[in-house]
Coordinates of C-alpha atoms in Angstrom, one line a residue:
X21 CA 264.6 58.5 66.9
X22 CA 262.8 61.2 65.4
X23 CA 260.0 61.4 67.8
X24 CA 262.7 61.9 70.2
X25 CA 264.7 64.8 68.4
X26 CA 260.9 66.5 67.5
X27 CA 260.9 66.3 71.5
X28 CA 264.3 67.7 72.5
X29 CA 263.2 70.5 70.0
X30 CA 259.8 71.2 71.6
X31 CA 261.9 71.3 75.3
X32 CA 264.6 73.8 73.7
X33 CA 261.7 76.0 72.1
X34 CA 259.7 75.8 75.5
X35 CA 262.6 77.2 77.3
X36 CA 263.1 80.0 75.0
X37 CA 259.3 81.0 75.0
X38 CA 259.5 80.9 79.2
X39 CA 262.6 83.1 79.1
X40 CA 261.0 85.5 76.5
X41 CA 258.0 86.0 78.5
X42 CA 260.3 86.8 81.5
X43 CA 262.4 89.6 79.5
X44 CA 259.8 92.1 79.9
X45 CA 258.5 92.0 83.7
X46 CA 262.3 91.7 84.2
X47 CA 263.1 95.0 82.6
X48 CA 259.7 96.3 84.6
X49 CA 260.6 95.2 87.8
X50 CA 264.5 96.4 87.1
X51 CA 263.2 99.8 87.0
X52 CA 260.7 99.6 90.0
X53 CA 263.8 98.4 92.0
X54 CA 265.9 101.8 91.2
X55 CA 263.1 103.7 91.5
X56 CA 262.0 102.9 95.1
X57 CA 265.0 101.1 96.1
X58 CA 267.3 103.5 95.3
X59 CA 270.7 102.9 96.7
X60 CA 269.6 99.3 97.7
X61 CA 268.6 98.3 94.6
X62 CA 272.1 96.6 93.1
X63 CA 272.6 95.3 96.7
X64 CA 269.1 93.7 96.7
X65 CA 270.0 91.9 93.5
X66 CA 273.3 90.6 94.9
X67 CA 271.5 89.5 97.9
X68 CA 268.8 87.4 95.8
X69 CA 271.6 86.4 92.9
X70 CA 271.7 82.7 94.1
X71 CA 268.0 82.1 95.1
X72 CA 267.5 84.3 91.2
X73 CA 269.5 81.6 89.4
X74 CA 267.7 78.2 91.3
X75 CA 264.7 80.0 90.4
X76 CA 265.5 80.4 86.7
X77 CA 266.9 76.5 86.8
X78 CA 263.3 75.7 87.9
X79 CA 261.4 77.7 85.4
X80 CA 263.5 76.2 83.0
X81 CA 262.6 72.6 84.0
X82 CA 259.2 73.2 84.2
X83 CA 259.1 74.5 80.6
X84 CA 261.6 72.0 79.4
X85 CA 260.2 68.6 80.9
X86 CA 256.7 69.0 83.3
X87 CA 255.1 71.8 81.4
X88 CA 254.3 69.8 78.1
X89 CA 253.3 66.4 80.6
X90 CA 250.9 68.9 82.3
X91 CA 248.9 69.8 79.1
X92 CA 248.3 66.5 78.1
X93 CA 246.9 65.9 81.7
X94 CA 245.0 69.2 81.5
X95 CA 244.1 68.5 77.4
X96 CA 242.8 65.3 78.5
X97 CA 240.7 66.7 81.9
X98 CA 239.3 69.8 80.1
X99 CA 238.5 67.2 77.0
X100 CA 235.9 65.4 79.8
X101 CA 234.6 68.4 81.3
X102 CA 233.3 69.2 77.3
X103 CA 232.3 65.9 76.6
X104 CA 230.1 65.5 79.4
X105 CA 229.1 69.6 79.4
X106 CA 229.8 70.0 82.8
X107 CA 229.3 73.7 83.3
X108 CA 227.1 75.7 85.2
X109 CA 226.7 78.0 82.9
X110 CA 227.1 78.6 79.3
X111 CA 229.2 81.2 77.0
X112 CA 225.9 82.4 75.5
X113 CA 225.2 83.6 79.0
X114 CA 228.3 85.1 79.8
X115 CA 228.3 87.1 76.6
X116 CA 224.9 88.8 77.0
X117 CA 226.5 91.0 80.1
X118 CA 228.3 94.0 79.8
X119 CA 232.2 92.9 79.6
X120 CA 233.7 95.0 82.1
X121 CA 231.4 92.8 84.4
X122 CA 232.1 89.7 83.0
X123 CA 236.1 90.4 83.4
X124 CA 235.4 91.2 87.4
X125 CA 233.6 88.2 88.1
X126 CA 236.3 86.1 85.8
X127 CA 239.1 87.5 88.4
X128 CA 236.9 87.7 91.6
X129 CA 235.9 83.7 90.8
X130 CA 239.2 83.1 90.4
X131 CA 241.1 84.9 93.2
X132 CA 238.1 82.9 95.3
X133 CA 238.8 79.3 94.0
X134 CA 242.7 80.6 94.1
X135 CA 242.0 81.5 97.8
X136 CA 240.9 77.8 98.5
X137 CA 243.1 75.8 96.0
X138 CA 246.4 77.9 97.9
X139 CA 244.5 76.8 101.2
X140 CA 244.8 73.3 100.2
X141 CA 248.1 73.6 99.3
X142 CA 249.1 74.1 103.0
X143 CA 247.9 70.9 104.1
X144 CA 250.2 68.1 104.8
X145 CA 249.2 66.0 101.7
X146 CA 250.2 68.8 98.4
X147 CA 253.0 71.6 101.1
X148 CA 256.0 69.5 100.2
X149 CA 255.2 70.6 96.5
X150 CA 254.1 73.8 97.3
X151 CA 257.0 74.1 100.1
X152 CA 259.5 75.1 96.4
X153 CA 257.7 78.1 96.0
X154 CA 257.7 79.0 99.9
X155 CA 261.7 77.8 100.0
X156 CA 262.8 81.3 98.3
X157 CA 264.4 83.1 101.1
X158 CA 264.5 86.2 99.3
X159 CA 261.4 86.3 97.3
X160 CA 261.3 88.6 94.4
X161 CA 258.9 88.9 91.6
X162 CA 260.6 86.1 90.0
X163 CA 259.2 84.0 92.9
X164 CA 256.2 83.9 91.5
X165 CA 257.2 81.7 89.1
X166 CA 258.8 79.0 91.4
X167 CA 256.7 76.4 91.4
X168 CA 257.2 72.4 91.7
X169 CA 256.0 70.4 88.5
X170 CA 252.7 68.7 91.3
X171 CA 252.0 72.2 92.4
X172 CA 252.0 73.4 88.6
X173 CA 248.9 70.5 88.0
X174 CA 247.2 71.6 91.3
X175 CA 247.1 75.4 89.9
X176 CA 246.0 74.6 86.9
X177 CA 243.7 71.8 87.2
X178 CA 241.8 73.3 90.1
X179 CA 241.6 76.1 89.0
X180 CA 241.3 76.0 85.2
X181 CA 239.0 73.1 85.2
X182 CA 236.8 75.6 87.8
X183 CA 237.3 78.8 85.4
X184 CA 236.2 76.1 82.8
X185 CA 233.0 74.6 84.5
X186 CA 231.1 78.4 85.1
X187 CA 231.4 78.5 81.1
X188 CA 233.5 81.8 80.8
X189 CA 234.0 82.9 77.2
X190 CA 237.7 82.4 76.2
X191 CA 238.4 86.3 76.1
X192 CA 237.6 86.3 80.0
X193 CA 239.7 83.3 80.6
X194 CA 242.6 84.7 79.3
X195 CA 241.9 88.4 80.8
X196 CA 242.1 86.4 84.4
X197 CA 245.4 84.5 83.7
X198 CA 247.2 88.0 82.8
X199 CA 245.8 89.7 85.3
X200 CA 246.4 87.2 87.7
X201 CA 249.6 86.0 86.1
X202 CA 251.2 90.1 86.3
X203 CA 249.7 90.7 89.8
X204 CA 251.9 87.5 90.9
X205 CA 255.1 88.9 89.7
X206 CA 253.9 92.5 91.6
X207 CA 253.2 91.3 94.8
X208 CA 256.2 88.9 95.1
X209 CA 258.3 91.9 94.3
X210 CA 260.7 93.3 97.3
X211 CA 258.6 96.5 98.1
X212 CA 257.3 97.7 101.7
X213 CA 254.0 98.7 100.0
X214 CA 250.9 98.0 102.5
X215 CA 248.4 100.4 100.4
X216 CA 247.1 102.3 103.3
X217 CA 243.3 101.4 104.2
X218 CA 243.0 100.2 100.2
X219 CA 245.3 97.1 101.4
X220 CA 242.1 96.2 103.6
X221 CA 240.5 94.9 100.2
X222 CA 243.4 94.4 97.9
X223 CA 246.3 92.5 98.2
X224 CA 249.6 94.4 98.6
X225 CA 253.2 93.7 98.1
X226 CA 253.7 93.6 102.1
X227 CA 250.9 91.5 102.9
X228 CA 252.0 88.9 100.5
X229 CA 255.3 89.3 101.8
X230 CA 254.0 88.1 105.2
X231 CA 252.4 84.9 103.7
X232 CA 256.1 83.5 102.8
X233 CA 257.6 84.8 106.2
X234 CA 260.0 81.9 108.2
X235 CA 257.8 83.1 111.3
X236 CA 255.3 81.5 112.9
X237 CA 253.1 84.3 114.2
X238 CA 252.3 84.8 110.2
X239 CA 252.0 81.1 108.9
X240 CA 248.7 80.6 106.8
X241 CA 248.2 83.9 106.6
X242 CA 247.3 85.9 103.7
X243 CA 246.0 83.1 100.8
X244 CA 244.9 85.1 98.3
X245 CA 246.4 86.6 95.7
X246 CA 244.4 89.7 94.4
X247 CA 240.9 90.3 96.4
X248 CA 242.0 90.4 100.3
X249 CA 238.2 90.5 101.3
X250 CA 238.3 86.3 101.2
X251 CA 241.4 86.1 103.7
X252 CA 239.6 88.9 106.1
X253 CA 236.2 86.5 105.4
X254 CA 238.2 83.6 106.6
X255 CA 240.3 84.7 109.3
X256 CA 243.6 84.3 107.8
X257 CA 244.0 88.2 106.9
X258 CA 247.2 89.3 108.6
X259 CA 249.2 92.9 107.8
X260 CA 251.2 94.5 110.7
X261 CA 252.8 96.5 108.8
X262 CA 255.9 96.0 106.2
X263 CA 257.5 92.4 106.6
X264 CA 261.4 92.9 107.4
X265 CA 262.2 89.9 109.2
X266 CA 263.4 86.1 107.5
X267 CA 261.8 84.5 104.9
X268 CA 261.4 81.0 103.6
X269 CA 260.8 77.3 104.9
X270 CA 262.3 75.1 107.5
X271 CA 261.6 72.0 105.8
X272 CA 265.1 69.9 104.8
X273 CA 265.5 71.1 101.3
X274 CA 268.8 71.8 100.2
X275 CA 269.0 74.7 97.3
X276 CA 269.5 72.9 94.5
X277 CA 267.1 71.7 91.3
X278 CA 267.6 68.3 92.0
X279 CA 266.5 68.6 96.1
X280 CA 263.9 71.5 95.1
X281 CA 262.1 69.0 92.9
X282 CA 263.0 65.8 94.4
X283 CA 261.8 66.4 98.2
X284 CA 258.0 66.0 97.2
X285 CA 259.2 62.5 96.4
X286 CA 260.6 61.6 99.7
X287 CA 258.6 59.9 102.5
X288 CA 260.1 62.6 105.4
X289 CA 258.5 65.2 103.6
X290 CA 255.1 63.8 104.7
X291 CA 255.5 62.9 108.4
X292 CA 253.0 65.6 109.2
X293 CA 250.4 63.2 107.8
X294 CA 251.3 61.0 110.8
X295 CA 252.5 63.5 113.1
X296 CA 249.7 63.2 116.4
X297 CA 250.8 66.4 116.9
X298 CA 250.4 69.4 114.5
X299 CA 254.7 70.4 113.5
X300 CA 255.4 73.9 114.5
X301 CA 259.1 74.2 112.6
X302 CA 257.4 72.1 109.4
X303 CA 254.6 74.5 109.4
X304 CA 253.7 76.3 106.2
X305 CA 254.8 80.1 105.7

């Protein structure tokens, strides 16, 4: 009984902590919206007011219930990456380069393993996870934050086990997870910004905008999240120009928490596995 109450207050104090951290890009974001929205800005937020509130629900979850079953997965995979000293390279290394340099290549490794791990995330096996982030049909910053509990453990454990392996000292690790963790809520946000001829190398609100467009001309487009010199590499770079037309997914998920979370678990949210036929509606954003 009391292990149970010591857990109901670690879920309770979980949520709070998630809804602290969101107070501040909130306010951020609030004022970027009047600024450059102008006399759109309260209609914008009316617009996005029921996608806002599933999104919240889901953050909420996640922090309340898959968030503390993650870290014991992670505790544990991180815990066997030490024991076995399974890195390419070690802190000592790291630490003898200047630390601007050391930061760069902390967020350039990890937009690249990003790049691939969002890739992989597209295919049939792990998109009906990753289809809860793409279901926003809105997308604000908050978006970035919409993610199903199995698509939490991919983003993590690919990528934190990779930041882990090339031995980056701890003060690089967490430079890469604000960086990357602030740039999310940025280029998520409702803004037309392309960045002129600097968009050819890094990632703009409008690009990213495209990646979670409902049509199909821009589906798997646009993967990473920071450096877009890995989607032009790959051939998945795509920016016409501002994205004005529908977002969101066509796969069968109702907005609600309990269909959002619930359609991973379903077997019609992997026929593509045995379609003989790639899906054209089903098909990622």
């Amino acid at each position: 009984m009391e292990s149970l109450f010591q857990l109901l207050i670690d879920s309770a104090m979980n949520m709070f902590a998630a809804l602290r951290f969101l107070i501040m890009p909130a306010l951020a974001f609030l004022i970027i919206q009047i600024l450059f929205r102008r006399e759109h800005w309260l209609s914008d937020m009316k617009q996005a007011r029921q996608e806002t509130e599933l999104s919240l629900k889901i953050v909420l979850f996640n922090a309340a219930v898959a968030m503390p079953l993650i870290s014991i997965v992670l505790t544990f995979l991180h815990g066997w990456v030490h024991e076995h000293g399974l890195y390419l390279f070690k802190s000592a290394h790291w630490e003898a380069l200047p630390a601007p340099l050391v930061l760069f290549f902390a967020v350039f490794f990890g937009d690249f393993v990003g790049y691939w791990r969002h890739r992989f995330e597209h295919t049939p096996i792990l998109w009906p996870a990753h289809a809860v982030h793409h279901s926003d049909t809105e997308v604000t910053w908050l978006t970035s934050a919409r993610w199903h509990p199995l698509n939490l453990l991919t983003v993590h454990g690919i990528a934190g086990t990779a930041m882990l392996v090339m031995g980056f000292p701890v003060w690089a690790l967490l430079f890469n997870s604000m960086v990357r963790g602030y740039y999310g809520f940025f280029i998520h946000a409702n803004l037309p910004w392309t960045y002129g001829k600097l968009g050819r190398f890094i990632v703009s609100p409008a690009m990213h905008r495209w990646h979670h467009s409902a049509e199909e001309k821009a589906f798997d487009k646009n993967f990473a999240e920071i450096f877009c010199l890995f989607d032009r590499m790959f051939g998945t770079y795509y920016l016409p120009g501002p994205c004005d037309g529908p977002l969101g997914v066509h796969d069968d998920m109702k907005p609600t928490l309990r269909s959002q979370i619930g359609f991973a678990f379903t077997p019609k949210a992997y026929r593509r596995l045995f379609a003989r036929k790639p899906a054209t509606k089903e098909a990622t954003a």
